[in-house]
Amino acid sequence: MHATKTPGWLDWHPAPSRPRFALPAGAVDAHCHVFGPAAEFPYAPERKYTPCDAGKRELFALRDHLGFARNVIVQATCHGADNRALVDACRASNGRARGVATVRRDIGDDELKALHEAGVRGVRFNFVKRLVDFTPKEDLMDIAGRIAALGWHVVIYFEARDLPELWDFFTALPTIVVVDHMGRPDVGQPVDGPEFALFLEFMRRHPNVWSKVSCPERLSLRGPAALDGETHPYRDVAPFARRIVEQFPDRVLWGTDWPHPNLKDHMPDDGLLVDFIPHIAPTPELQRKLLVDNPMRLYWPEER
Ligand code: 0GY
């Protein structure tokens, strides 16, 4: 199948730098995707964008180049609830990739079991309106109840301004709940401001809530340039991520978000994204929790 990319779509960085920050042994890239390739795994008819192909081989090459040991592959909306590309990548990884799938309420128990055997350990509920059509909350709660029985968790993706409206639903979920990209804070607001305070309160009040401290390139208003006297890019995002890491060190995950869907202004150098980590997790202990202990506990508990 030939799929025409969404106009303005940026392909992933062709030659990411080798990070200067040495990742701890066993580090997990806990948020990345595979796209197609469309000829083998067609994109979903209901998708809101058509990406470039970004298959498992390229993902595993990036993993090795950056120095990660494992990946958690998150189902992207361009594949809808068709998890075949994700499952294929997990199966091909020799146990080095686990997955977070998207499923519909009518999925059979046998299909859930097959996903589990392939390495899926969670489902993703997406509330970002530009990415998905609406799914009734009853459907999502029904799915959550069924996957809880498998020991899986729920990954949620939403915009910060929608947290008040979604709070009751999120806090009723019966599993660990992992928030993508810190709930997308507006980093133009102060880190001590009310919007981010609400997110911190959400994590404080609900010990089953975890956060990915990922996507500085997506959240930054200033972009990748390190300005005068600054030592790293995406500096406006660092205080937000660091606050979460320091307050909830046992409930944070990090991921590249490769191949970086829907970026219109710039494509990050994945090596520089890895170099961002010590600015948000400044000590070796915090780095080990963020990159090894926490993702292993959630995705490979049998190996601990
Ligand atoms: C991300 C972010 C985005 C897209 C998706 O599944 C997706 O399509 O997650 C986005 O556009 O913000 O985590 O990759």
XYZ file of C-alpha atoms and ligand atoms in Angstrom:
318
model
C 0.000 0.000 0.000
C 1.237 3.476 -0.835
C 0.445 6.132 1.746
C 1.112 9.828 1.123
C 2.603 11.581 4.122
C 0.716 14.420 5.751
C 1.923 17.728 4.211
C 4.747 19.254 6.253
C 5.520 15.925 7.920
C 9.098 15.812 9.188
C 10.998 12.535 8.932
C 13.102 11.396 11.859
C 16.666 12.666 12.218
C 18.840 10.849 9.664
C 22.028 10.852 11.732
C 21.480 11.413 15.452
C 24.604 12.227 17.416
C 26.060 9.742 19.853
C 25.023 10.982 23.319
C 27.651 12.436 25.608
C 25.613 11.251 28.584
C 26.352 7.553 29.146
C 23.095 5.784 29.862
C 23.154 3.362 32.815
C 23.394 -0.320 31.917
C 19.994 -1.752 31.116
C 18.355 1.601 30.267
C 14.868 1.466 28.748
C 13.486 3.845 26.114
C 9.968 3.698 27.537
C 8.122 5.704 24.899
C 8.675 5.132 21.204
C 6.610 4.034 18.234
C 6.737 2.026 15.046
C 4.975 3.288 11.914
C 4.272 0.567 9.377
C 5.964 0.062 7.037
C 2.645 0.710 5.308
C 3.237 -1.960 2.667
C 3.239 -4.566 5.433
C 1.166 -2.883 8.130
C -1.263 -0.389 6.555
C -2.250 2.706 8.495
C -5.760 2.812 9.949
C -8.495 4.337 7.784
C -9.649 6.536 10.696
C -6.149 8.028 11.267
C -5.701 11.789 11.622
C -2.253 11.858 9.985
C -0.144 9.737 7.675
C 3.438 9.438 8.920
C 6.620 8.379 7.201
C 7.337 4.677 7.560
C 9.460 3.996 10.651
C 9.779 0.297 11.221
C 11.262 -1.981 13.833
C 14.679 -2.273 12.177
C 15.230 1.477 12.328
C 13.938 1.569 15.904
C 16.288 -1.188 17.052
C 19.217 0.482 15.256
C 18.475 3.714 17.133
C 18.223 1.798 20.413
C 21.716 0.395 19.884
C 23.163 3.687 18.640
C 21.946 5.617 21.687
C 22.915 2.898 24.162
C 19.508 1.702 25.331
C 18.978 -1.967 26.209
C 15.218 -2.109 25.663
C 12.182 -0.356 24.242
C 8.589 0.120 25.262
C 6.693 0.570 22.019
C 3.491 2.580 22.349
C 0.713 2.143 19.800
C 0.432 5.333 17.748
C -2.944 6.642 16.640
C -2.105 6.255 12.932
C -2.503 2.490 13.445
C -5.811 2.803 15.332
C -6.605 -0.418 17.205
C -4.678 -2.548 14.716
C -1.685 -3.582 16.803
C 0.021 -5.793 14.201
C 3.065 -3.565 13.636
C 3.565 -3.250 17.395
C 3.185 -6.980 17.986
C 5.540 -7.791 15.115
C 8.185 -5.465 16.570
C 7.820 -6.904 20.084
C 8.102 -10.449 18.750
C 11.175 -9.594 16.691
C 12.958 -7.982 19.635
C 14.084 -11.149 21.445
C 12.357 -9.991 24.596
C 13.913 -6.535 24.431
C 10.664 -4.728 23.616
C 7.354 -4.621 25.385
C 4.235 -2.872 24.164
C 1.320 -0.622 25.020
C -1.625 -1.346 22.715
C -4.859 0.326 21.711
C -7.882 -1.951 21.972
C -11.609 -1.636 21.497
C -14.206 -2.755 23.981
C -15.244 -5.714 21.826
C -11.776 -7.300 21.838
C -11.930 -10.994 22.700
C -10.200 -12.590 25.686
C -8.174 -14.735 23.287
C -6.919 -11.603 21.494
C -5.931 -10.009 24.798
C -4.078 -13.185 25.705
C -2.246 -13.149 22.363
C -1.230 -9.518 22.952
C 0.063 -10.458 26.392
C 2.110 -13.304 24.969
C 3.616 -10.917 22.409
C 4.743 -8.601 25.231
C 1.933 -6.080 25.629
C 1.590 -4.844 29.205
C -0.695 -1.844 28.896
C -3.371 -0.040 26.900
C -3.347 3.591 25.842
C -6.344 5.904 26.226
C -5.909 9.036 24.138
C -7.830 12.246 24.878
C -5.928 14.572 22.540
C -8.691 15.722 20.209
C -6.493 16.370 17.165
C -5.376 12.709 17.265
C -8.483 10.612 17.902
C -12.258 10.469 17.724
C -14.181 10.333 20.982
C -14.561 6.985 22.781
C -17.239 6.733 25.511
C -15.802 6.548 29.023
C -17.914 3.447 29.763
C -16.041 1.644 26.987
C -12.691 2.712 28.401
C -13.633 1.744 31.961
C -14.777 -1.656 30.737
C -11.431 -2.164 28.958
C -9.544 -1.004 32.062
C -11.351 -3.569 34.213
C -10.473 -6.378 31.823
C -6.809 -5.495 31.399
C -6.399 -4.991 35.153
C -7.014 -8.708 35.483
C -3.945 -9.310 33.301
C -1.756 -7.096 35.504
C -1.538 -4.439 32.777
C -1.713 -0.671 33.266
C -3.340 2.259 31.448
C -1.357 4.960 29.649
C -3.222 8.246 29.264
C -2.475 11.091 26.870
C -4.210 14.435 27.394
C -3.652 18.196 27.370
C -3.077 19.957 30.705
C -6.162 22.143 30.311
C -8.357 19.016 30.178
C -7.142 17.516 33.464
C -9.918 19.017 35.662
C -12.620 17.534 33.452
C -10.909 14.129 33.207
C -9.755 13.906 36.845
C -12.640 11.790 38.149
C -12.348 9.306 35.312
C -8.585 8.988 35.678
C -8.737 8.529 39.427
C -11.394 5.820 39.106
C -9.132 3.654 36.929
C -8.277 0.384 38.719
C -4.670 0.071 37.535
C -1.397 1.944 37.529
C -1.974 4.994 35.334
C 0.960 6.366 33.327
C 0.666 9.926 31.997
C 2.312 10.655 28.660
C 4.612 13.680 28.459
C 3.789 15.118 31.911
C 0.213 15.834 30.839
C 1.522 18.329 28.280
C 2.107 21.369 30.515
C 2.166 24.840 29.005
C 5.813 25.609 29.809
C 5.150 29.289 29.127
C 3.442 29.304 32.517
C 5.500 29.292 35.702
C 6.559 25.926 37.091
C 5.003 27.119 40.371
C 1.796 28.216 38.630
C -1.672 26.740 39.176
C -1.798 24.540 36.081
C 1.312 22.547 36.902
C 0.459 22.566 40.614
C -2.716 20.702 39.713
C -0.713 18.041 37.904
C 1.652 17.624 40.860
C -1.376 17.388 43.134
C -2.821 14.716 40.858
C 0.344 12.655 41.317
C 0.602 13.368 45.038
C -2.983 12.383 45.813
C -2.924 9.271 43.646
C 0.070 7.004 44.244
C -0.942 4.799 41.315
C -0.223 7.676 38.892
C 3.138 7.710 37.113
C 4.465 10.214 34.572
C 6.684 10.075 31.533
C 9.014 13.043 31.742
C 9.441 12.931 27.995
C 9.098 15.160 24.960
C 10.975 18.380 25.709
C 11.084 18.870 21.926
C 7.270 18.769 21.775
C 6.628 20.944 24.821
C 9.362 23.540 24.412
C 8.336 27.002 23.267
C 11.964 27.943 22.674
C 13.101 25.008 20.608
C 16.423 23.235 20.510
C 18.815 26.179 20.412
C 20.889 26.568 23.554
C 20.799 30.319 24.047
C 23.553 32.550 25.426
C 25.164 31.084 28.490
C 22.922 28.020 28.464
C 24.292 24.532 28.493
C 21.446 22.587 26.999
C 18.512 22.795 24.595
C 14.823 22.813 25.569
C 15.774 24.644 28.725
C 12.224 25.891 29.346
C 10.992 22.307 29.816
C 13.699 21.154 32.231
C 12.258 22.675 35.472
C 8.929 20.924 34.925
C 10.438 17.508 34.291
C 12.970 17.885 37.077
C 10.308 18.767 39.610
C 8.403 15.568 38.812
C 11.545 13.420 38.902
C 12.611 14.847 42.269
C 9.165 14.602 43.873
C 8.178 11.202 42.493
C 11.437 9.386 41.704
C 9.844 5.940 41.803
C 7.008 6.799 39.413
C 8.730 8.330 36.399
C 9.688 6.972 32.988
C 11.615 8.439 30.074
C 11.397 7.869 26.338
C 12.664 9.307 23.077
C 9.233 9.444 21.387
C 10.995 8.361 18.188
C 10.033 8.819 15.340
C 8.460 11.984 16.745
C 5.017 12.242 15.140
C 3.466 15.577 14.257
C 6.456 17.835 14.771
C 6.188 20.734 12.352
C 9.020 23.079 13.300
C 12.075 20.950 13.916
C 13.101 17.329 14.248
C 15.194 16.629 17.333
C 18.573 14.969 17.311
C 17.836 11.905 19.495
C 21.385 11.998 20.877
C 20.722 15.495 22.232
C 17.476 14.284 23.765
C 19.486 11.708 25.737
C 21.883 14.477 26.759
C 18.878 16.285 28.249
C 18.373 13.531 30.848
C 20.976 14.667 33.436
C 19.321 18.097 33.473
C 16.079 16.564 34.700
C 17.520 13.669 36.728
C 20.746 15.119 38.102
C 22.069 12.253 40.240
C 23.083 8.704 39.283
C 20.441 7.352 41.648
C 17.641 9.361 40.025
C 18.927 8.365 36.602
C 18.942 4.687 37.522
C 15.372 4.845 38.828
C 14.128 6.776 35.797
C 15.843 4.703 33.145
C 16.186 1.208 34.645
C 14.412 0.418 37.927
C 11.020 1.985 37.181
C 10.537 0.708 33.618
C 11.784 -2.736 34.617
C 9.307 -2.852 37.516
C 6.435 -1.942 35.213
C 7.305 -3.847 32.035
C 9.643 -6.701 33.019
C 8.656 -7.409 36.658
C 9.593 -11.060 36.275
C 13.260 -10.098 35.778
C 13.653 -8.140 38.964
C 3.410 11.005 20.903
C 2.699 12.221 20.601
C 1.826 12.445 19.581
C 1.206 11.444 18.765
C 0.816 10.227 19.163
O -0.213 8.195 18.877
C 0.042 9.276 18.360
O -0.320 9.587 17.228
O 1.105 9.803 20.364
C 1.440 13.832 19.304
O 1.067 14.139 18.156
O 1.508 14.659 20.238
O 3.482 10.562 22.041
O 3.949 10.419 20.000
